Tab-separated table of C-alpha atoms in Angstrom:
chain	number	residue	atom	x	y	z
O	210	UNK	CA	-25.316	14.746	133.681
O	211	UNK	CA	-22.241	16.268	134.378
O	212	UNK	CA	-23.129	16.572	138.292
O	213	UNK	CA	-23.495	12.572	138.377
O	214	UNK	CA	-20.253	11.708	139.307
O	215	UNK	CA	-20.057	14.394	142.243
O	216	UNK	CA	-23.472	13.202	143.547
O	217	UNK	CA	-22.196	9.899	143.835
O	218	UNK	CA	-19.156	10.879	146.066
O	219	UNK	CA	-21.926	13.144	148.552
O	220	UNK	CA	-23.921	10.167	148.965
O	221	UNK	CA	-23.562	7.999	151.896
O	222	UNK	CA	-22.322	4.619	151.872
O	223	UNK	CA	-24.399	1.674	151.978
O	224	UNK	CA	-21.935	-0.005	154.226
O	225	UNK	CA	-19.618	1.113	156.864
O	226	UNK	CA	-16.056	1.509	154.990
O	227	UNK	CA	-14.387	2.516	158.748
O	228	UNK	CA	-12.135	0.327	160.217
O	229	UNK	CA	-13.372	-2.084	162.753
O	230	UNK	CA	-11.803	-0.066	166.219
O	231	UNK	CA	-13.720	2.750	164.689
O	232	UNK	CA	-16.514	1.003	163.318
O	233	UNK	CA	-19.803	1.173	165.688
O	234	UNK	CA	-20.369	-1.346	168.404
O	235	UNK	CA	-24.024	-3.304	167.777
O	236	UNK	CA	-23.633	-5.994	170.270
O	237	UNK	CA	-26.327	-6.193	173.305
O	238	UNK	CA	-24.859	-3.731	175.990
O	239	UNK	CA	-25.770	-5.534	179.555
O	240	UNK	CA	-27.427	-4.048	182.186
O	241	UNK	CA	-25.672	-2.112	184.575
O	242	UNK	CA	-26.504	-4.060	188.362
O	243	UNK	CA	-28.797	-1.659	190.198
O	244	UNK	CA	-27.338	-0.883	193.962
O	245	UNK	CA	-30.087	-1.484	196.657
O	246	UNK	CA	-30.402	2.323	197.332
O	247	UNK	CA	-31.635	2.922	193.443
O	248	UNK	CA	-33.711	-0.609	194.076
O	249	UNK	CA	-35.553	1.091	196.678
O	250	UNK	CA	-37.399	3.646	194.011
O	251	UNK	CA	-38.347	1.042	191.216
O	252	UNK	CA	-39.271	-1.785	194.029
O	253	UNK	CA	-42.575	-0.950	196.191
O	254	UNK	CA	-44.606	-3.624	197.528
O	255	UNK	CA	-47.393	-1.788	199.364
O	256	UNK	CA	-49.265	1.229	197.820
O	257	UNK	CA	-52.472	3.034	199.003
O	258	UNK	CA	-54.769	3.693	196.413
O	259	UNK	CA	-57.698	6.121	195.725
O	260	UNK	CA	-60.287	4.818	193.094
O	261	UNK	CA	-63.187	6.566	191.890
O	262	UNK	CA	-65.737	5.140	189.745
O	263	UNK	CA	-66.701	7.336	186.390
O	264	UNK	CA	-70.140	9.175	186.922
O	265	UNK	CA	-73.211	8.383	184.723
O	266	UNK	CA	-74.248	10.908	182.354
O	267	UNK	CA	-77.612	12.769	182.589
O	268	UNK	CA	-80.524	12.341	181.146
O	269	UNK	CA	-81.743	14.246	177.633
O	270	UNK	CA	-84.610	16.033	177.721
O	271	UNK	CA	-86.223	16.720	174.378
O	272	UNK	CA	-89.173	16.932	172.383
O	273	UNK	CA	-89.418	15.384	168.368
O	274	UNK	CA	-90.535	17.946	166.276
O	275	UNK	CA	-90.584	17.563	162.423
O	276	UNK	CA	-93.228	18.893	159.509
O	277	UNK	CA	-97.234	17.482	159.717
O	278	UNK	CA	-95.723	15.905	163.289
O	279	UNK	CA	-95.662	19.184	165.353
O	280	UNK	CA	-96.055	17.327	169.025
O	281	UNK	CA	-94.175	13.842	168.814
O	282	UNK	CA	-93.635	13.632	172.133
O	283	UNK	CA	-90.468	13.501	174.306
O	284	UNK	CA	-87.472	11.980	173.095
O	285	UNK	CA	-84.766	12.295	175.574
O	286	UNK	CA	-82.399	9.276	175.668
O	287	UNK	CA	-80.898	7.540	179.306
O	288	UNK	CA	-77.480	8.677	179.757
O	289	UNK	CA	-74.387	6.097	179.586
O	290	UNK	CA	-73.186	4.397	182.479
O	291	UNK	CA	-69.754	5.346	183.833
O	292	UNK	CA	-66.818	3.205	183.597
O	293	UNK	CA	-64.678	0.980	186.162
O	294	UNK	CA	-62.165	0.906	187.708
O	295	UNK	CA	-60.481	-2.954	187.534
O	296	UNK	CA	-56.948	-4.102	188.888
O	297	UNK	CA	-55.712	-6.596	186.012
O	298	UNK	CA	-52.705	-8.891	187.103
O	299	UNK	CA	-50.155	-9.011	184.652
O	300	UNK	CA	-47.103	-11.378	185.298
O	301	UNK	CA	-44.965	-8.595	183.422
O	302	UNK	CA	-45.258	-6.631	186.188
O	303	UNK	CA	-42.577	-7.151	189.406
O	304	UNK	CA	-43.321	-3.880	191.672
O	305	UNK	CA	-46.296	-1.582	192.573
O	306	UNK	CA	-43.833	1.422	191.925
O	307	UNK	CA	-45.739	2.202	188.986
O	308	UNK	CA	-49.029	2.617	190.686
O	309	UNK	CA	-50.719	5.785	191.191
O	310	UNK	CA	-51.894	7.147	194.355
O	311	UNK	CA	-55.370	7.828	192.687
O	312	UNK	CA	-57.666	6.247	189.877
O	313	UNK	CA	-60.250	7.823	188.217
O	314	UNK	CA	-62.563	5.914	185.854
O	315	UNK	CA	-64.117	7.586	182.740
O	316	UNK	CA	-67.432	9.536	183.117
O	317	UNK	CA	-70.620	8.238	180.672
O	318	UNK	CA	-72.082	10.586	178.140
O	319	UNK	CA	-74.961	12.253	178.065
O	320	UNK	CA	-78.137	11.167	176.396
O	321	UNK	CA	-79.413	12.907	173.057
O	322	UNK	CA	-82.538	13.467	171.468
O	323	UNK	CA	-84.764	11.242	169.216
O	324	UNK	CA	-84.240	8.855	171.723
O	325	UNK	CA	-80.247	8.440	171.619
O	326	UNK	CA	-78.618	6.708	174.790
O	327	UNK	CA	-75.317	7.896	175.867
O	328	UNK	CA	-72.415	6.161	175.346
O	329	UNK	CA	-71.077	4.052	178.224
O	330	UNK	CA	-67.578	5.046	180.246
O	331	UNK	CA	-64.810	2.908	179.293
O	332	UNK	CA	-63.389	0.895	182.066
O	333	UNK	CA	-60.099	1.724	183.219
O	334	UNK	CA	-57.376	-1.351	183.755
O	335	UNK	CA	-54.740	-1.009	186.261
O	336	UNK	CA	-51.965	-3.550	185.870
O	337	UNK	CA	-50.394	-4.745	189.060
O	338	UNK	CA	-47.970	-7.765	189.796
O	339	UNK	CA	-49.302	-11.332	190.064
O	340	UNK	CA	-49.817	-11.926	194.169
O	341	UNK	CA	-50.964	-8.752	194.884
O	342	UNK	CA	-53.297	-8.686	197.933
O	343	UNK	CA	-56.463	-5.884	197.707
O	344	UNK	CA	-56.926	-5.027	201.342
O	345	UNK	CA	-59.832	-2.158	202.704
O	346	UNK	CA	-60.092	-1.360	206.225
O	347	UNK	CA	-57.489	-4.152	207.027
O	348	UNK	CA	-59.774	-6.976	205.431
O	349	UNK	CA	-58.844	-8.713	202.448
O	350	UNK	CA	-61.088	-8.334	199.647
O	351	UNK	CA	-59.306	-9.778	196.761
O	352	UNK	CA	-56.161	-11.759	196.007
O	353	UNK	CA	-55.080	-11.759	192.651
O	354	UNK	CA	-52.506	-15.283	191.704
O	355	UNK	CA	-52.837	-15.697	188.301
O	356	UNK	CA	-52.339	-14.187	185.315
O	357	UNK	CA	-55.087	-11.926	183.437
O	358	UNK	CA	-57.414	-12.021	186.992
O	359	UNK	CA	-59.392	-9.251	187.166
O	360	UNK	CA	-60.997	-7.396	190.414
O	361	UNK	CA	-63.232	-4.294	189.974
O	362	UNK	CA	-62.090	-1.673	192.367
O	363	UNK	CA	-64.672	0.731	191.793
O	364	UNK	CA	-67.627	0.619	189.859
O	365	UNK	CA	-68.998	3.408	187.532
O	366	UNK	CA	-72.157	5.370	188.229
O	367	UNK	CA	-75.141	3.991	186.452
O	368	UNK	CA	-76.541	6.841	183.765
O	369	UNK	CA	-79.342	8.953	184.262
O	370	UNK	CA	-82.992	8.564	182.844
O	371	UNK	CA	-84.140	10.928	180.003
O	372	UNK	CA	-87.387	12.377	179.941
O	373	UNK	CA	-88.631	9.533	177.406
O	374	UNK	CA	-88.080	7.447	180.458
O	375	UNK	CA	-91.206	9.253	181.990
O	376	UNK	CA	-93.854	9.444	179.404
O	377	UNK	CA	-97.190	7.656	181.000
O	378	UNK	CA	-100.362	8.209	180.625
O	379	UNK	CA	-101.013	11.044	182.967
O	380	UNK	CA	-98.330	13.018	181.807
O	381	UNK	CA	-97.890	12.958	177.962
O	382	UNK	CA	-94.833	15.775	177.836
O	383	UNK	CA	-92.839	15.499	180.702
O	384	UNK	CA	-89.371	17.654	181.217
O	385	UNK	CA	-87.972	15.561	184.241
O	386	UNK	CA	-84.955	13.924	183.738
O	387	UNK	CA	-82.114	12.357	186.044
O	388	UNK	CA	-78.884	12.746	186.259
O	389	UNK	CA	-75.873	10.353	186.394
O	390	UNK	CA	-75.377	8.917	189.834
O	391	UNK	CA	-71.794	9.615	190.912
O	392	UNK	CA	-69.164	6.481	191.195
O	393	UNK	CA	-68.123	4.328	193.820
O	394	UNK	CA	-64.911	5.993	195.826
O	395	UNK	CA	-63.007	3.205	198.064
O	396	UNK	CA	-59.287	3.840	199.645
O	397	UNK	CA	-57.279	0.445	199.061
O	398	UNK	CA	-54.242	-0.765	200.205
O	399	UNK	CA	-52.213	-2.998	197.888
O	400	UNK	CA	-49.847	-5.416	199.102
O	401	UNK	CA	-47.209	-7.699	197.052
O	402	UNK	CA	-46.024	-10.554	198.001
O	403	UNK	CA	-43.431	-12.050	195.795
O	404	UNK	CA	-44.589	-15.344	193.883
O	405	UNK	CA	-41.362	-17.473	193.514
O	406	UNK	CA	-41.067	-21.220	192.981
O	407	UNK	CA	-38.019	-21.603	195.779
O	408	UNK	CA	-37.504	-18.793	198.316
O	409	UNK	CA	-33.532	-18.597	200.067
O	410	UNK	CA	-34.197	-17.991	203.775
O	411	UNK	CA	-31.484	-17.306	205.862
O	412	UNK	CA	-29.390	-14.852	208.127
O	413	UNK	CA	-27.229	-11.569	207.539
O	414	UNK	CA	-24.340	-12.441	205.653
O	415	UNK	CA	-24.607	-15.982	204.876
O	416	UNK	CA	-24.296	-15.918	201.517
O	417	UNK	CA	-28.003	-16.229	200.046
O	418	UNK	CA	-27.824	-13.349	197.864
O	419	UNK	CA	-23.874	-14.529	196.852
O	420	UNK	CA	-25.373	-17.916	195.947
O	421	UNK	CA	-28.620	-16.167	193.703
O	422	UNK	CA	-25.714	-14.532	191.279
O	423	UNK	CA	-24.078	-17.836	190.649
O	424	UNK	CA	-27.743	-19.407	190.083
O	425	UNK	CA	-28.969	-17.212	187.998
O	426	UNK	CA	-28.344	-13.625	186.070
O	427	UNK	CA	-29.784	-11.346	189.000
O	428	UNK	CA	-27.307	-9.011	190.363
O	429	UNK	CA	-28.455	-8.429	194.107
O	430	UNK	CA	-26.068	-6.400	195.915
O	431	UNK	CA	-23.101	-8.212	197.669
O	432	UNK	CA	-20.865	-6.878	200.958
O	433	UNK	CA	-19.489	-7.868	204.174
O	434	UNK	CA	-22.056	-6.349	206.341
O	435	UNK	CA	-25.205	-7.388	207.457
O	436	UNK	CA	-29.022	-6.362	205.409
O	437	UNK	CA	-26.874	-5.868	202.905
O	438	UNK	CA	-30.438	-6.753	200.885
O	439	UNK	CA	-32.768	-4.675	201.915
O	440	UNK	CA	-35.357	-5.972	198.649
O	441	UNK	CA	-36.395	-9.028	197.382
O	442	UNK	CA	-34.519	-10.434	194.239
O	443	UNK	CA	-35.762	-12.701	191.975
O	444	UNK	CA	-33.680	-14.759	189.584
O	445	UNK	CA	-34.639	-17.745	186.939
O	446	UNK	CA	-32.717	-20.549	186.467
O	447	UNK	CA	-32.942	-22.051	183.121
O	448	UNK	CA	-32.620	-25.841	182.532
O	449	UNK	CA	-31.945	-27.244	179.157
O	450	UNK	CA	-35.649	-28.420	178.733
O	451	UNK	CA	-36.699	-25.185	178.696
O	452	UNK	CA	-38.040	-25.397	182.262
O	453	UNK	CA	-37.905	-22.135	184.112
O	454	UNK	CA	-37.156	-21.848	188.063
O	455	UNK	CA	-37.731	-18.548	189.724
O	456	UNK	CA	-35.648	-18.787	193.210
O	457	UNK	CA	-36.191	-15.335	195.401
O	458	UNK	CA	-33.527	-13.853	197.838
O	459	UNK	CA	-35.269	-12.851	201.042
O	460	UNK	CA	-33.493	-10.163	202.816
O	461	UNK	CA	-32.037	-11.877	206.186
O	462	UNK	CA	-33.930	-12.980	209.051
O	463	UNK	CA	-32.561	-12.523	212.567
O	464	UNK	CA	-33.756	-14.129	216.212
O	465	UNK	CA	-37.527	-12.231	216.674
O	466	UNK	CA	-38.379	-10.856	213.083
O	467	UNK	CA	-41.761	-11.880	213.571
O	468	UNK	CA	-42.044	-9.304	215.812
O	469	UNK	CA	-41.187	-6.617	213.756
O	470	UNK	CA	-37.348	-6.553	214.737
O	471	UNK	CA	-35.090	-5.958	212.388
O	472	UNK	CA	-36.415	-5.708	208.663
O	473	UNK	CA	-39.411	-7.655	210.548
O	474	UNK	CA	-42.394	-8.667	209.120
O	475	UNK	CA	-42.049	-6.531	205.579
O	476	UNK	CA	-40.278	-9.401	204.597
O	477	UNK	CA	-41.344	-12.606	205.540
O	478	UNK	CA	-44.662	-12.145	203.810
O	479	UNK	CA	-42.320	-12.826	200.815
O	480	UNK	CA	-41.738	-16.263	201.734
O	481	UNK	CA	-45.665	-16.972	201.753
O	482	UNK	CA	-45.863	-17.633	198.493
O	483	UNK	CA	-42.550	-20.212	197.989
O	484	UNK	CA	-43.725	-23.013	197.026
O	485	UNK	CA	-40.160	-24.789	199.019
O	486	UNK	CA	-37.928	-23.531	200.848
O	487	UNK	CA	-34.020	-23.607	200.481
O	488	UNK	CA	-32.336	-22.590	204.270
O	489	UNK	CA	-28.970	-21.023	203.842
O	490	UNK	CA	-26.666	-21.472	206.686
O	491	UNK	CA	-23.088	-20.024	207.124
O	492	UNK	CA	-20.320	-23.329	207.872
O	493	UNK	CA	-17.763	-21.200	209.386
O	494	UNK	CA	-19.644	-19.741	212.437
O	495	UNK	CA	-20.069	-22.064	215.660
O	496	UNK	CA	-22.738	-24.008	215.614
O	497	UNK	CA	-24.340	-23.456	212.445
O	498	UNK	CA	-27.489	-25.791	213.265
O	499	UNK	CA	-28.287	-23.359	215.442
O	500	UNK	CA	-29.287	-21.023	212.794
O	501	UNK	CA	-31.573	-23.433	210.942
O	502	UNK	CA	-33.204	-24.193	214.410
O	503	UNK	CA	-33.792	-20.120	214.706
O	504	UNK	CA	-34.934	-19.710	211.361
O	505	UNK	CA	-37.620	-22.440	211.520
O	506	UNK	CA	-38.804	-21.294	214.715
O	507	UNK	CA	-39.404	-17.795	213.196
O	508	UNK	CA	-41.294	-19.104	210.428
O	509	UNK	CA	-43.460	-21.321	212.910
O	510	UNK	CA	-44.124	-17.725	215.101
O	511	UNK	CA	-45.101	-16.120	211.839
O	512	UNK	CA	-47.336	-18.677	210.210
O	513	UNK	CA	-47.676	-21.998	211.687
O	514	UNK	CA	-46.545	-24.506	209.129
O	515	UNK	CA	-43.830	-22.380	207.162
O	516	UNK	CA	-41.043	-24.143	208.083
O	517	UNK	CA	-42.608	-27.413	207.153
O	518	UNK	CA	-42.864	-27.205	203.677
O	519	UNK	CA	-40.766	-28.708	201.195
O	520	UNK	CA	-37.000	-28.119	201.793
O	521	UNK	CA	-33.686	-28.304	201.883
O	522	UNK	CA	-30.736	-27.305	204.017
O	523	UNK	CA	-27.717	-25.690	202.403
O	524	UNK	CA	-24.198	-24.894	203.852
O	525	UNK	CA	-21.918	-21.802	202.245
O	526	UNK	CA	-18.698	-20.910	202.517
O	527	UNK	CA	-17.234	-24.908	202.136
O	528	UNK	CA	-14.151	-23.039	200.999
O	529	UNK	CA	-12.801	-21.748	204.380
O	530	UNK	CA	-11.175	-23.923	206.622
O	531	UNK	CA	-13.538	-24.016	209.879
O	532	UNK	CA	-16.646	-24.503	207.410
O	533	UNK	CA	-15.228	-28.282	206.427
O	534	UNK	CA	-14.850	-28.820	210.041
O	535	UNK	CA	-18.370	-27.937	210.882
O	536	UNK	CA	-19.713	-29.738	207.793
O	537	UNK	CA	-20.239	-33.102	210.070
O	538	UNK	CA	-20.885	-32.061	213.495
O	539	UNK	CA	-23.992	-30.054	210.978
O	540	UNK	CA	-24.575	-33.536	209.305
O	541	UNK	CA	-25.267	-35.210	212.849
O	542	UNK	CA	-27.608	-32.872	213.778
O	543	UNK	CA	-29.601	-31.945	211.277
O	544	UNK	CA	-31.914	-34.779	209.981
O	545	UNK	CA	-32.799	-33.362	206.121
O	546	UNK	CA	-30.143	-33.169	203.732
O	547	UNK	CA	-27.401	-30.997	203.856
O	548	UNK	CA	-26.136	-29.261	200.210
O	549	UNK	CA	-22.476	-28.227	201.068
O	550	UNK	CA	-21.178	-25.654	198.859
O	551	UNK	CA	-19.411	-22.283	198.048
O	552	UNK	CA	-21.333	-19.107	196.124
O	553	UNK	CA	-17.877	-17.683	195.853
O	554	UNK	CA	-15.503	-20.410	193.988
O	555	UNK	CA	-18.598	-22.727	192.480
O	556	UNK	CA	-17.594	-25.330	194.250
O	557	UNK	CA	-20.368	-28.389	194.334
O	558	UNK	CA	-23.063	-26.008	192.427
O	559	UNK	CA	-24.319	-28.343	190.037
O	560	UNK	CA	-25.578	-31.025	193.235
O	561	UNK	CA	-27.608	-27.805	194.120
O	562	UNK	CA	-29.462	-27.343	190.660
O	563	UNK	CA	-30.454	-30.747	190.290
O	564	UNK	CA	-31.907	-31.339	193.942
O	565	UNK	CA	-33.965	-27.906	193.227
O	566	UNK	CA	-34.936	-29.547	189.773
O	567	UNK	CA	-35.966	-32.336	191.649
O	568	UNK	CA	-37.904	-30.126	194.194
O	569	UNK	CA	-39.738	-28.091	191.312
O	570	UNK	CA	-40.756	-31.450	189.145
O	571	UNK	CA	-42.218	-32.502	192.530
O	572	UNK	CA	-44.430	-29.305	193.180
O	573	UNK	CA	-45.412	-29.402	189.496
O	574	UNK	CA	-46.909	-32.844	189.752
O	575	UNK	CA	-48.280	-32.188	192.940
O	576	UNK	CA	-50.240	-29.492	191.676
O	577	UNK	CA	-51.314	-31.501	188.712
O	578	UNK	CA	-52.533	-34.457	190.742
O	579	UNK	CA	-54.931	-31.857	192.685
O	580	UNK	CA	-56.548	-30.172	189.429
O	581	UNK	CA	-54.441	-27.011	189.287
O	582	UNK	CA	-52.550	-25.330	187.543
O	583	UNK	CA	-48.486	-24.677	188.408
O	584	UNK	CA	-46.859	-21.342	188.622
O	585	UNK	CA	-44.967	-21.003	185.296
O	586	UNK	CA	-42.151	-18.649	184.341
C-alpha cells in the first residue's frame, strides 16, 4: 500500500540505534549502604504479638424434606473447625520488622443441610527469622533453629454440632444445635537472636565492623566514635568451594554490659548463637590484653561458658606505629593465637580467612560426629 513505507519509519526499532553515552544503562545498580538510623526501622528483634485462633462455625439445623419422604428427619451438618495460627521459620527472613502486632486466624464455615459439614478455617503461617525465641509470661515455649519448623501459636475453635448430631431415640426431630467455640487468644513475645557461624566481639571503636566490610559485602556503618553500630550485621564470606561463612558484627561491649550498661544485654543475646568466637582488640591502646581479659569476663557474667568456646584473638590497626609495638608484649600474654592485622589497608587478611575456614570445617564435623545437622548458608 502506499502507507507502507511511512508505517515503517513510525515503527519502533528493534534495537537501540542511540549512541552508547545515550544509550540506557542495564548493568546491576548496587545497593545503596543503609546508615544505622534507617537500620533501626527494617531491623527489630523483639515484637509482642496478639494471636487469635479462627472460631468454629455453628451448627445447621435442618430438616430433609422431598416428595413421598415428607418427615426425613434432621439433617443439619457440624460446622468447620477454625484455623491456626502457626509461626513458620523461614531462613529468608533476617528481622521481626515485618511482624504484626496482631494475628487473626480464619473463622470455619457453617454447616448446611442434607447433612453438609462446614468447611474447615485455613491455617494462617507467619514467617519469622530462624532463632526466634516464642516467650509467654516470661517462659519459653518454643524455639524455632531450623528451617521450615513450625509452632502453633493459637489454635482454631473446634466447629459446632448440627442438629443431626442430636437425633436419638427419644427425640426423633430435634432443633438444638451448637455453635463454634471461639479460638485460643495468647499475647507472645518474640525474640531474635541472630544465628551466625562466627560472631566479632569486641569494644567501641576497635575496628570489628571495619574488618566485616573487608570480609565480606555488608556495609555496617563506619566512624570515629564509639556504638557507632547500634544493630547486628551479618555478612557471608564465600570460599571458592562454594562454602558459605556467615560472620556477625556485635555492636561493642564495654566493662558491665551484662548489667544492662551501655547497649547491655540487647546485644549479647546475639552472641548465643555463634558457633566461635573471633575477639577483636585495638593494638594501639595500652594494654590491649586488657580488653580481651574484660570481654571474656563479660561473657562469663552473662552465660557461664561463653567465652570458652571456640576462638580466636585478633589485633587491628597493625598499620599505626604503637600497634607493632604492642603486638609482642600482646603475644606474651595472651596464650591463644593472636591474628595481627589491619581492616583499613588489608594488610595480613588472607591469614584471617583461612584460620576462620579452619574454625568452620571444625564445627561442621563436630556437628556431624554428634548426629546433627550444621547451620548452612
Amino acid at each position: 500500500s502506499p502507507w507502507e513505507p511511512l508505517l515503517l519509519l513510525l515503527r519502533p526499532p528493534a534495537f537501540s540505534t542511540s549512541c552508547a553515552r545515550c544509550a540506557k544503562d542495564r548493568r546491576r545498580r548496587e545497593k545503596r549502604a543503609i546508615s544505622e538510623r534507617r537500620l533501626t526501622r527494617y531491623f527489630v528483634d523483639q515484637r509482642k504479638v496478639r494471636v487469635v485462633g479462627g472460631q468454629g462455625g455453628a451448627g445447621g439445623s435442618s430438616f430433609h424434606s422431598e416428595p413421598r419422604k415428607v418427615f426425613g428427619g434432621p439433617d443439619g451438618g457440624n460446622g468447620g473447625d477454625g484455623g491456626h495460627v502457626i509461626f513458620k521459620a523461614d531462613q529468608q527472613m533476617k528481622s521481626l520488622s515485618s511482624v504484626f502486632p496482631f494475628y487473626q486466624g480464619f473463622h470455619g464455615e457453617r454447616g448446611g443441610s442434607k447433612n453438609c459439614y462446614g468447611a474447615n478455617g485455613a491455617h494462617l503461617y507467619v514467617k519469622i527469622p530462624v532463632g526466634t525465641l516464642v516467650k509467654e509470661d516470661g517462659r519459653v515455649v518454643a524455639d524455632l533453629t531450623e528451617h521450615g519448623e513450625e509452632y502453633i501459636a493459637a489454635y482454631g475453635g473446634a466447629g459446632g454440632k448440627g442438629n443431626r448430631f442430636f437425633l436419638c431415640n427419644e427425640n426423633r426431630a430435634p432443633k438444638l444445635f451448637t455453635p463454634g467455640e471461639p479460638g485460643q487468644e495468647r499475647v507472645l513475645q518474640l525474640e531474635l537472636k541472630t544465628t551466625a557461624h562466627a560472631g566479632l566481639v569486641g569494644f567501641p571503636n576497635a575496628g570489628k565492623s571495619s574488618l566485616l566490610r573487608a570480609i565480606s559485602r555488608a556495609k555496617p556503618a563506619v566512624a570515629a566514635y564509639p556504638f557507632t553500630t547500634l544493630n547486628p550485621h551479618v555478612g557471608i564470606v564465600h570460599y571458592q568451594d562454594y562454602e558459605q561463612v556467615a560472620v556477625a558484627d556485635i555492636p561493642g561491649l564495654i566493662r558491665g554490659a551484662h548489667q544492662n550498661r551501655g547497649l547491655g544485654v540487647a546485644f549479647l543475646k546475639h552472641i548465643e548463637r555463634c558457633r566461635f568466637l573471633l575477639f577483636v582488640v585495638d593494638l594501639s591502646v595500652p594494654q590491649p590484653w586488657l580488653q580481651l581479659q574484660d570481654l571474656k569476663c563479660e561473657l562469663e557474667a552473662y552465660e557461664k561458658g561463653l567465652s570458652e568456646r571456640p576462638h580466636v584473638v585478633i589485633g587491628n590497626k597493625i598499620d599505626l606505629a604503637q600497634s607493632r609495638i604492642n603486638l609482642p608484649l600482646l603475644r606474651e600474654q595472651v596464650a591463644e593465637r593472636v591474628i595481627a592485622l589491619s581492616a583499613l589497608t588489608g594488610d595480613n587478611l588472607e591469614e584471617l580467612l583461612l584460620h576462620l575456614r579452619e574454625l568452620y570445617d571444625t564445627y561442621v564435623k563436630t556437628e556431624k560426629s554428634q548426629g546433627q545437622s550444621p547451620v548452612k548458608w
